[in-house]
PDB file of C-alpha atoms and ligand atoms in Angstrom:
ATOM      1  CA  MET A   1      53.177 101.069  88.125  1.00  0.00           C
ATOM      2  CA  GLN A   2      50.396 101.410  85.565  1.00  0.00           C
ATOM      3  CA  ILE A   3      52.370 102.033  82.386  1.00  0.00           C
ATOM      4  CA  ASN A   4      52.411 100.208  79.146  1.00  0.00           C
ATOM      5  CA  HIS A   5      56.108  99.443  78.934  1.00  0.00           C
ATOM      6  CA  ARG A   6      57.809  96.878  76.752  1.00  0.00           C
ATOM      7  CA  ALA A   7      60.995  95.635  78.450  1.00  0.00           C
ATOM      8  CA  LYS A   8      64.200  96.704  76.684  1.00  0.00           C
ATOM      9  CA  LYS A   9      66.873  94.038  76.501  1.00  0.00           C
ATOM     10  CA  SER A  10      69.553  96.662  75.807  1.00  0.00           C
ATOM     11  CA  LEU A  11      68.895  98.170  79.270  1.00  0.00           C
ATOM     12  CA  GLY A  12      68.903  94.822  81.067  1.00  0.00           C
ATOM     13  CA  GLN A  13      65.235  95.169  81.967  1.00  0.00           C
ATOM     14  CA  ASN A  14      63.943  92.211  83.972  1.00  0.00           C
ATOM     15  CA  PHE A  15      61.242  93.560  86.221  1.00  0.00           C
ATOM     16  CA  LEU A  16      60.757  92.024  89.662  1.00  0.00           C
ATOM     17  CA  GLN A  17      57.170  90.786  90.182  1.00  0.00           C
ATOM     18  CA  ASP A  18      57.422  89.393  93.714  1.00  0.00           C
ATOM     19  CA  ALA A  19      56.466  91.871  96.431  1.00  0.00           C
ATOM     20  CA  ASN A  20      57.865  89.673  99.232  1.00  0.00           C
ATOM     21  CA  ILE A  21      61.322  89.646  97.671  1.00  0.00           C
ATOM     22  CA  ALA A  22      61.136  93.389  96.979  1.00  0.00           C
ATOM     23  CA  ARG A  23      60.271  94.010 100.633  1.00  0.00           C
ATOM     24  CA  LYS A  24      63.049  91.701 101.825  1.00  0.00           C
ATOM     25  CA  ILE A  25      65.614  93.587  99.727  1.00  0.00           C
ATOM     26  CA  VAL A  26      64.461  96.951 101.068  1.00  0.00           C
ATOM     27  CA  ASP A  27      64.265  95.655 104.679  1.00  0.00           C
ATOM     28  CA  SER A  28      67.912  94.610 104.505  1.00  0.00           C
ATOM     29  CA  LEU A  29      68.865  98.305 104.141  1.00  0.00           C
ATOM     30  CA  ARG A  30      67.160  99.216 107.461  1.00  0.00           C
ATOM     31  CA  ILE A  31      66.084 102.611 106.155  1.00  0.00           C
ATOM     32  CA  SER A  32      65.264 105.398 108.615  1.00  0.00           C
ATOM     33  CA  SER A  33      64.381 109.085 108.330  1.00  0.00           C
ATOM     34  CA  GLU A  34      68.107 109.889 108.807  1.00  0.00           C
ATOM     35  CA  ASP A  35      68.998 108.211 105.527  1.00  0.00           C
ATOM     36  CA  SER A  36      69.432 109.634 102.051  1.00  0.00           C
ATOM     37  CA  VAL A  37      68.559 106.799  99.691  1.00  0.00           C
ATOM     38  CA  ILE A  38      69.508 106.379  96.038  1.00  0.00           C
ATOM     39  CA  GLU A  39      67.894 103.699  93.895  1.00  0.00           C
ATOM     40  CA  ILE A  40      69.705 102.719  90.702  1.00  0.00           C
ATOM     41  CA  GLY A  41      67.439 101.535  87.878  1.00  0.00           C
ATOM     42  CA  PRO A  42      64.034 101.711  89.579  1.00  0.00           C
ATOM     43  CA  GLY A  43      62.312 100.486  86.405  1.00  0.00           C
ATOM     44  CA  GLN A  44      58.621 100.097  87.130  1.00  0.00           C
ATOM     45  CA  GLY A  45      59.077 100.844  90.828  1.00  0.00           C
ATOM     46  CA  ALA A  46      59.068  97.328  92.324  1.00  0.00           C
ATOM     47  CA  LEU A  47      61.469  98.367  95.110  1.00  0.00           C
ATOM     48  CA  THR A  48      60.617 102.073  95.117  1.00  0.00           C
ATOM     49  CA  LYS A  49      57.273 101.837  96.861  1.00  0.00           C
ATOM     50  CA  PHE A  50      58.782  99.838  99.743  1.00  0.00           C
ATOM     51  CA  ILE A  51      61.657 102.315 100.052  1.00  0.00           C
ATOM     52  CA  LEU A  52      59.165 105.165 100.405  1.00  0.00           C
ATOM     53  CA  GLU A  53      57.095 103.178 102.920  1.00  0.00           C
ATOM     54  CA  ALA A  54      60.251 102.877 105.065  1.00  0.00           C
ATOM     55  CA  GLY A  55      60.308 106.701 105.340  1.00  0.00           C
ATOM     56  CA  PRO A  56      63.783 107.791 104.172  1.00  0.00           C
ATOM     57  CA  GLY A  57      64.941 111.405 104.612  1.00  0.00           C
ATOM     58  CA  SER A  58      65.157 111.641 100.824  1.00  0.00           C
ATOM     59  CA  LEU A  59      64.998 109.367  97.796  1.00  0.00           C
ATOM     60  CA  THR A  60      66.726 109.857  94.453  1.00  0.00           C
ATOM     61  CA  LEU A  61      65.925 107.559  91.539  1.00  0.00           C
ATOM     62  CA  ILE A  62      68.522 107.186  88.770  1.00  0.00           C
ATOM     63  CA  GLU A  63      66.889 105.698  85.691  1.00  0.00           C
ATOM     64  CA  LYS A  64      68.441 105.703  82.224  1.00  0.00           C
ATOM     65  CA  ASP A  65      65.255 104.805  80.332  1.00  0.00           C
ATOM     66  CA  ARG A  66      63.681 107.970  78.894  1.00  0.00           C
ATOM     67  CA  ASP A  67      60.234 106.368  78.814  1.00  0.00           C
ATOM     68  CA  LEU A  68      60.302 105.180  82.412  1.00  0.00           C
ATOM     69  CA  ALA A  69      61.728 108.341  84.016  1.00  0.00           C
ATOM     70  CA  PRO A  70      58.612 110.535  83.449  1.00  0.00           C
ATOM     71  CA  ALA A  71      56.335 107.696  84.576  1.00  0.00           C
ATOM     72  CA  LEU A  72      58.372 107.379  87.792  1.00  0.00           C
ATOM     73  CA  GLU A  73      58.056 111.133  88.378  1.00  0.00           C
ATOM     74  CA  ALA A  74      54.290 110.894  88.081  1.00  0.00           C
ATOM     75  CA  GLU A  75      54.029 107.796  90.278  1.00  0.00           C
ATOM     76  CA  PHE A  76      56.449 108.866  93.024  1.00  0.00           C
ATOM     77  CA  PRO A  77      56.258 112.682  93.385  1.00  0.00           C
ATOM     78  CA  GLU A  78      58.098 112.440  96.757  1.00  0.00           C
ATOM     79  CA  ALA A  79      61.233 111.195  94.988  1.00  0.00           C
ATOM     80  CA  GLU A  80      63.708 113.103  92.841  1.00  0.00           C
ATOM     81  CA  VAL A  81      64.014 111.386  89.468  1.00  0.00           C
ATOM     82  CA  VAL A  82      67.308 111.759  87.625  1.00  0.00           C
ATOM     83  CA  GLN A  83      67.128 110.513  84.044  1.00  0.00           C
ATOM     84  CA  GLN A  84      70.759 109.544  83.654  1.00  0.00           C
ATOM     85  CA  ASP A  85      73.201 106.717  83.044  1.00  0.00           C
ATOM     86  CA  ALA A  86      74.302 105.521  86.509  1.00  0.00           C
ATOM     87  CA  LEU A  87      77.789 104.990  85.059  1.00  0.00           C
ATOM     88  CA  LYS A  88      78.071 108.762  84.683  1.00  0.00           C
ATOM     89  CA  PHE A  89      76.672 109.635  88.115  1.00  0.00           C
ATOM     90  CA  ARG A  90      79.178 111.547  90.273  1.00  0.00           C
ATOM     91  CA  TRP A  91      79.230 109.311  93.375  1.00  0.00           C
ATOM     92  CA  GLU A  92      82.232 111.252  94.687  1.00  0.00           C
ATOM     93  CA  ASP A  93      80.063 114.390  94.998  1.00  0.00           C
ATOM     94  CA  LEU A  94      77.661 112.861  97.553  1.00  0.00           C
ATOM     95  CA  ASP A  95      77.762 114.891 100.781  1.00  0.00           C
ATOM     96  CA  PRO A  96      79.932 112.825 103.197  1.00  0.00           C
ATOM     97  CA  ALA A  97      78.050 114.345 106.143  1.00  0.00           C
ATOM     98  CA  LYS A  98      74.904 112.413 105.148  1.00  0.00           C
ATOM     99  CA  THR A  99      74.146 108.722 105.639  1.00  0.00           C
ATOM    100  CA  TRP A 100      73.823 107.229 102.156  1.00  0.00           C
ATOM    101  CA  LYS A 101      72.015 104.018 101.349  1.00  0.00           C
ATOM    102  CA  ILE A 102      72.175 102.818  97.764  1.00  0.00           C
ATOM    103  CA  VAL A 103      69.979 100.072  96.393  1.00  0.00           C
ATOM    104  CA  GLY A 104      69.178  98.570  93.026  1.00  0.00           C
ATOM    105  CA  ASN A 105      68.233  95.541  91.073  1.00  0.00           C
ATOM    106  CA  LEU A 106      71.108  96.281  88.726  1.00  0.00           C
ATOM    107  CA  PRO A 107      71.020  95.915  84.939  1.00  0.00           C
ATOM    108  CA  TYR A 108      73.218  92.859  84.333  1.00  0.00           C
ATOM    109  CA  ASN A 109      75.267  94.401  81.523  1.00  0.00           C
ATOM    110  CA  VAL A 110      76.654  97.283  83.620  1.00  0.00           C
ATOM    111  CA  ALA A 111      76.309  95.901  87.168  1.00  0.00           C
ATOM    112  CA  SER A 112      80.013  95.189  87.734  1.00  0.00           C
ATOM    113  CA  LYS A 113      81.072  98.610  86.450  1.00  0.00           C
ATOM    114  CA  ILE A 114      78.513 100.365  88.642  1.00  0.00           C
ATOM    115  CA  MET A 115      79.632  98.418  91.735  1.00  0.00           C
ATOM    116  CA  TRP A 116      83.321  99.014  90.943  1.00  0.00           C
ATOM    117  CA  ASP A 117      82.622 102.783  90.962  1.00  0.00           C
ATOM    118  CA  VAL A 118      80.244 102.947  93.913  1.00  0.00           C
ATOM    119  CA  ALA A 119      82.585 100.896  96.116  1.00  0.00           C
ATOM    120  CA  PHE A 120      85.448 103.376  96.023  1.00  0.00           C
ATOM    121  CA  LYS A 121      83.837 106.706  95.216  1.00  0.00           C
ATOM    122  CA  CYS A 122      81.493 107.126  98.165  1.00  0.00           C
ATOM    123  CA  ARG A 123      80.766 106.064 101.732  1.00  0.00           C
ATOM    124  CA  ALA A 124      77.514 104.106 101.883  1.00  0.00           C
ATOM    125  CA  MET A 125      75.609 100.991 102.753  1.00  0.00           C
ATOM    126  CA  CYS A 126      74.527  99.297  99.512  1.00  0.00           C
ATOM    127  CA  VAL A 127      72.199  96.436  98.688  1.00  0.00           C
ATOM    128  CA  PHE A 128      72.285  95.198  95.106  1.00  0.00           C
ATOM    129  CA  MET A 129      70.611  92.407  93.208  1.00  0.00           C
ATOM    130  CA  VAL A 130      72.953  91.043  90.531  1.00  0.00           C
ATOM    131  CA  GLN A 131      73.495  87.863  88.531  1.00  0.00           C
ATOM    132  CA  HIS A 132      74.183  85.045  90.987  1.00  0.00           C
ATOM    133  CA  GLU A 133      77.629  84.416  89.539  1.00  0.00           C
ATOM    134  CA  VAL A 134      78.590  88.081  89.983  1.00  0.00           C
ATOM    135  CA  GLY A 135      77.278  88.084  93.557  1.00  0.00           C
ATOM    136  CA  MET A 136      79.426  85.031  94.334  1.00  0.00           C
ATOM    137  CA  ARG A 137      82.499  86.728  92.851  1.00  0.00           C
ATOM    138  CA  ILE A 138      82.080  89.993  94.728  1.00  0.00           C
ATOM    139  CA  THR A 139      81.718  88.232  98.086  1.00  0.00           C
ATOM    140  CA  ALA A 140      84.292  85.453  97.452  1.00  0.00           C
ATOM    141  CA  ASP A 141      87.110  84.831  99.927  1.00  0.00           C
ATOM    142  CA  PRO A 142      90.774  84.840  98.878  1.00  0.00           C
ATOM    143  CA  GLY A 143      91.873  81.421  97.647  1.00  0.00           C
ATOM    144  CA  SER A 144      88.514  80.564  96.116  1.00  0.00           C
ATOM    145  CA  LYS A 145      87.977  80.031  92.371  1.00  0.00           C
ATOM    146  CA  LYS A 146      85.438  82.857  92.237  1.00  0.00           C
ATOM    147  CA  TYR A 147      87.834  85.383  93.790  1.00  0.00           C
ATOM    148  CA  GLY A 148      89.031  87.861  91.166  1.00  0.00           C
ATOM    149  CA  ALA A 149      89.778  91.510  90.414  1.00  0.00           C
ATOM    150  CA  ILE A 150      86.294  92.732  91.311  1.00  0.00           C
ATOM    151  CA  SER A 151      86.367  90.829  94.638  1.00  0.00           C
ATOM    152  CA  VAL A 152      89.711  92.402  95.581  1.00  0.00           C
ATOM    153  CA  TRP A 153      88.589  95.832  94.476  1.00  0.00           C
ATOM    154  CA  VAL A 154      85.214  95.963  96.231  1.00  0.00           C
ATOM    155  CA  GLN A 155      86.594  94.277  99.374  1.00  0.00           C
ATOM    156  CA  SER A 156      89.406  96.858  99.515  1.00  0.00           C
ATOM    157  CA  PHE A 157      86.760  99.499 100.252  1.00  0.00           C
ATOM    158  CA  CYS A 158      83.787  97.621 101.750  1.00  0.00           C
ATOM    159  CA  HIS A 159      82.706  94.701 103.897  1.00  0.00           C
ATOM    160  CA  THR A 160      80.671  92.474 101.590  1.00  0.00           C
ATOM    161  CA  ASP A 161      77.966  89.993 102.436  1.00  0.00           C
ATOM    162  CA  TYR A 162      75.965  87.500 100.346  1.00  0.00           C
ATOM    163  CA  LEU A 163      72.338  87.787 101.525  1.00  0.00           C
ATOM    164  CA  PHE A 164      70.143  85.444  99.469  1.00  0.00           C
ATOM    165  CA  LYS A 165      69.494  83.828  96.094  1.00  0.00           C
ATOM    166  CA  VAL A 166      66.567  84.775  93.823  1.00  0.00           C
ATOM    167  CA  PRO A 167      65.179  82.474  91.094  1.00  0.00           C
ATOM    168  CA  PRO A 168      64.489  83.660  87.501  1.00  0.00           C
ATOM    169  CA  THR A 169      60.752  82.908  87.871  1.00  0.00           C
ATOM    170  CA  VAL A 170      60.056  86.091  89.876  1.00  0.00           C
ATOM    171  CA  PHE A 171      60.946  88.436  86.975  1.00  0.00           C
ATOM    172  CA  ARG A 172      59.212  89.516  83.749  1.00  0.00           C
ATOM    173  CA  PRO A 173      60.759  88.842  81.342  1.00  0.00           C
ATOM    174  CA  GLN A 174      62.594  85.990  83.029  1.00  0.00           C
ATOM    175  CA  PRO A 175      66.394  86.097  82.923  1.00  0.00           C
ATOM    176  CA  LYS A 176      68.242  82.881  82.027  1.00  0.00           C
ATOM    177  CA  VAL A 177      70.151  82.670  85.327  1.00  0.00           C
ATOM    178  CA  ASP A 178      69.649  82.983  89.082  1.00  0.00           C
ATOM    179  CA  SER A 179      70.196  86.302  90.838  1.00  0.00           C
ATOM    180  CA  ALA A 180      71.742  87.110  94.218  1.00  0.00           C
ATOM    181  CA  VAL A 181      71.200  89.933  96.677  1.00  0.00           C
ATOM    182  CA  ILE A 182      74.443  91.216  98.181  1.00  0.00           C
ATOM    183  CA  LYS A 183      75.303  93.939 100.653  1.00  0.00           C
ATOM    184  CA  PHE A 184      78.317  96.266 100.932  1.00  0.00           C
ATOM    185  CA  ILE A 185      79.196  98.511 103.850  1.00  0.00           C
ATOM    186  CA  SER A 186      82.015 101.031 103.336  1.00  0.00           C
ATOM    187  CA  LEU A 187      85.077 100.551 105.524  1.00  0.00           C
ATOM    188  CA  PRO A 188      86.151 103.476 107.730  1.00  0.00           C
ATOM    189  CA  GLU A 189      88.037 106.041 105.626  1.00  0.00           C
ATOM    190  CA  ASN A 190      91.365 105.305 107.364  1.00  0.00           C
ATOM    191  CA  GLU A 191      91.153 101.625 106.349  1.00  0.00           C
ATOM    192  CA  LYS A 192      90.687 102.339 102.633  1.00  0.00           C
ATOM    193  CA  PRO A 193      93.630 102.306 100.215  1.00  0.00           C
ATOM    194  CA  VAL A 194      94.908 105.666  99.018  1.00  0.00           C
ATOM    195  CA  ASP A 195      96.906 105.099  95.852  1.00  0.00           C
ATOM    196  CA  ILE A 196      93.885 103.778  94.070  1.00  0.00           C
ATOM    197  CA  GLU A 197      94.662 104.169  90.374  1.00  0.00           C
ATOM    198  CA  GLY A 198      97.911 102.240  90.679  1.00  0.00           C
ATOM    199  CA  LEU A 199      96.293  99.599  92.881  1.00  0.00           C
ATOM    200  CA  ALA A 200      93.481  99.116  90.333  1.00  0.00           C
ATOM    201  CA  GLY A 201      96.109  98.671  87.616  1.00  0.00           C
ATOM    202  CA  LEU A 202      98.046  96.070  89.613  1.00  0.00           C
ATOM    203  CA  VAL A 203      94.927  94.077  90.535  1.00  0.00           C
ATOM    204  CA  LYS A 204      93.645  94.019  86.936  1.00  0.00           C
ATOM    205  CA  TYR A 205      97.107  93.146  85.623  1.00  0.00           C
ATOM    206  CA  CYS A 206      97.564  90.202  88.021  1.00  0.00           C
ATOM    207  CA  PHE A 207      94.121  88.710  87.344  1.00  0.00           C
ATOM    208  CA  GLN A 208      94.642  88.963  83.591  1.00  0.00           C
ATOM    209  CA  TYR A 209      97.050  86.085  84.230  1.00  0.00           C
ATOM    210  CA  ARG A 210      95.184  84.397  87.066  1.00  0.00           C
ATOM    211  CA  ARG A 211      96.452  80.892  86.208  1.00  0.00           C
ATOM    212  CA  LYS A 212     100.096  82.000  86.292  1.00  0.00           C
ATOM    213  CA  GLN A 213     102.325  82.138  89.335  1.00  0.00           C
ATOM    214  CA  LEU A 214     103.078  85.501  90.923  1.00  0.00           C
ATOM    215  CA  GLY A 215     106.785  85.063  90.202  1.00  0.00           C
ATOM    216  CA  LYS A 216     106.057  84.906  86.463  1.00  0.00           C
ATOM    217  CA  ILE A 217     103.429  87.646  86.442  1.00  0.00           C
ATOM    218  CA  LEU A 218     105.621  90.051  88.376  1.00  0.00           C
ATOM    219  CA  LYS A 219     109.000  89.025  86.991  1.00  0.00           C
ATOM    220  CA  SER A 220     109.973  92.553  85.892  1.00  0.00           C
ATOM    221  CA  PHE A 221     109.017  93.967  89.294  1.00  0.00           C
ATOM    222  CA  ILE A 222     110.699  91.520  91.671  1.00  0.00           C
ATOM    223  CA  SER A 223     113.021  93.338  94.070  1.00  0.00           C
ATOM    224  CA  ASP A 224     114.428  92.664  97.543  1.00  0.00           C
ATOM    225  CA  GLN A 225     111.509  94.666  98.901  1.00  0.00           C
ATOM    226  CA  VAL A 226     109.006  92.350  97.153  1.00  0.00           C
ATOM    227  CA  LEU A 227     110.827  89.243  98.410  1.00  0.00           C
ATOM    228  CA  GLU A 228     110.925  90.530 101.993  1.00  0.00           C
ATOM    229  CA  TRP A 229     107.247  91.464 101.822  1.00  0.00           C
ATOM    230  CA  ALA A 230     106.316  88.008 100.464  1.00  0.00           C
ATOM    231  CA  GLU A 231     108.237  86.235 103.220  1.00  0.00           C
ATOM    232  CA  LYS A 232     106.635  88.371 105.904  1.00  0.00           C
ATOM    233  CA  GLU A 233     103.162  87.670 104.489  1.00  0.00           C
ATOM    234  CA  GLY A 234     103.733  83.935 104.037  1.00  0.00           C
ATOM    235  CA  ILE A 235     103.311  84.276 100.261  1.00  0.00           C
ATOM    236  CA  THR A 236     105.529  82.395  97.808  1.00  0.00           C
ATOM    237  CA  LEU A 237     106.265  83.347  94.227  1.00  0.00           C
ATOM    238  CA  ALA A 238     104.633  80.047  93.231  1.00  0.00           C
ATOM    239  CA  ASP A 239     101.284  81.324  94.550  1.00  0.00           C
ATOM    240  CA  ARG A 240      98.671  82.617  92.129  1.00  0.00           C
ATOM    241  CA  PRO A 241      96.980  86.034  92.380  1.00  0.00           C
ATOM    242  CA  GLU A 242      93.916  84.539  94.074  1.00  0.00           C
ATOM    243  CA  ALA A 243      96.073  83.757  97.140  1.00  0.00           C
ATOM    244  CA  LEU A 244      96.422  87.476  97.997  1.00  0.00           C
ATOM    245  CA  SER A 245      93.915  89.201 100.261  1.00  0.00           C
ATOM    246  CA  PRO A 246      92.850  92.784  99.444  1.00  0.00           C
ATOM    247  CA  LEU A 247      95.271  94.043 102.134  1.00  0.00           C
ATOM    248  CA  GLN A 248      98.088  91.963 100.661  1.00  0.00           C
ATOM    249  CA  PHE A 249      97.466  93.507  97.230  1.00  0.00           C
ATOM    250  CA  GLN A 250      97.862  96.909  98.891  1.00  0.00           C
ATOM    251  CA  GLY A 251     101.117  95.753 100.510  1.00  0.00           C
ATOM    252  CA  LEU A 252     102.400  94.387  97.212  1.00  0.00           C
ATOM    253  CA  TYR A 253     101.501  97.624  95.440  1.00  0.00           C
ATOM    254  CA  LYS A 254     103.594  99.614  97.933  1.00  0.00           C
ATOM    255  CA  CYS A 255     106.608  97.452  96.970  1.00  0.00           C
ATOM    256  CA  VAL A 256     106.185  97.730  93.186  1.00  0.00           C
ATOM    257  CA  LYS A 257     104.660 101.180  92.771  1.00  0.00           C
ATOM    258  CA  ASN A 258     107.849 102.927  91.641  1.00  0.00           C
ATOM    259  CA  ASP A 259     108.233 100.488  88.748  1.00  0.00           C
ATOM    260  CA  PHE A 260     104.598  99.709  88.010  1.00  0.00           C
ATOM    261  CA  PRO A 261     102.930 101.900  85.332  1.00  0.00           C
ATOM    262  CA  SER A 262      99.793 103.516  86.841  1.00  0.00           C
TER     263      SER A 262
HETATM  264  N1  SAM B   1      64.288  97.923  89.889  1.00  0.00           N
HETATM  265  C1  SAM B   1      63.398  97.366  88.886  1.00  0.00           C
HETATM  266  C2  SAM B   1      62.889  96.018  89.353  1.00  0.00           C
HETATM  267  O1  SAM B   1      63.474  95.465  90.300  1.00  0.00           O
HETATM  268  O2  SAM B   1      61.915  95.538  88.759  1.00  0.00           O
HETATM  269  C3  SAM B   1      64.070  97.265  87.513  1.00  0.00           C
HETATM  270  C4  SAM B   1      65.309  96.396  87.474  1.00  0.00           C
HETATM  271  S1  SAM B   1      65.930  96.107  85.841  1.00  0.00           S
HETATM  272  C5  SAM B   1      66.891  94.650  86.144  1.00  0.00           C
HETATM  273  C6  SAM B   1      67.231  97.319  85.640  1.00  0.00           C
HETATM  274  C7  SAM B   1      66.779  98.762  85.547  1.00  0.00           C
HETATM  275  O3  SAM B   1      67.946  99.592  85.364  1.00  0.00           O
HETATM  276  C8  SAM B   1      65.874  99.086  84.377  1.00  0.00           C
HETATM  277  O4  SAM B   1      64.835  99.917  84.810  1.00  0.00           O
HETATM  278  C9  SAM B   1      66.768  99.817  83.370  1.00  0.00           C
HETATM  279  O5  SAM B   1      66.082 100.719  82.552  1.00  0.00           O
HETATM  280  C10 SAM B   1      67.718 100.531  84.297  1.00  0.00           C
HETATM  281  N2  SAM B   1      69.043 100.810  83.699  1.00  0.00           N
HETATM  282  C11 SAM B   1      69.702 100.098  82.751  1.00  0.00           C
HETATM  283  N3  SAM B   1      70.917 100.606  82.516  1.00  0.00           N
HETATM  284  C12 SAM B   1      71.036 101.680  83.330  1.00  0.00           C
HETATM  285  C13 SAM B   1      72.065 102.630  83.565  1.00  0.00           C
HETATM  286  N4  SAM B   1      73.237 102.565  82.906  1.00  0.00           N
HETATM  287  N5  SAM B   1      71.849 103.623  84.460  1.00  0.00           N
HETATM  288  C14 SAM B   1      70.666 103.690  85.146  1.00  0.00           C
HETATM  289  N6  SAM B   1      69.659 102.818  84.974  1.00  0.00           N
HETATM  290  C15 SAM B   1      69.831 101.822  84.091  1.00  0.00           C
END
């Protein structure tokens, strides 16, 4: 994009300069004319031109930067540009009858919050570039050191996949750390948890004390129901929160929900 733009640190602006990586990210979404695509933080359009080349049914660009939004409108008249904070976007209002594909090289300072929201508020295939560490956490398996509240949360609603690593050298300005491209695909509606506010509270509460044993973390909530559930699942009260799979967190929440503040 031919605009004289000075990158803003406050908006996490690290612009991708490598066309091969941009194409690879867009290719992993397998866009067709049936798809409604949303790009979060298009910046100077590094991914945008490849998205349009893939021929989506529609493309919406959500960009918070007031200077970049008009430039994007001029450069990509086929797309709808929404100058807005993606954290305030109403993902739950997306038409469930359409096939949504959401993509973005996410601003590092709000990436986890955006993914937390997108994962449970809509049904979509998503490809995001994030800090490498965050990508590892989102896609981590239960039992691993990287597995935490955001892993449980996103994996409660989506299949997640780590696609590839990206070095700092392909951005201007260069970030200090590696990036990772990850993919989410929403689970079928009947496999998603329902009591989501309470579940979010339980997951965050447990991982606040991730080094403690479940028996200590949950001591005010232990009941016969919890003990029976733990035995059935092969969980002991000496286990730590990282031992529980997303489905096991849902099972545990069912046992404690009457006592647990939501
Ligand atoms: N997609 C471009 C690329 O790959 O070169 C830019 C990526 S840059 C890491 C992040 C982009 O997100 C910037 O354009 C920034 O202005 C935008 N952004 C930052 N915070 C945002 C927010 N809360 N909502 C929407 N866009 C945001």
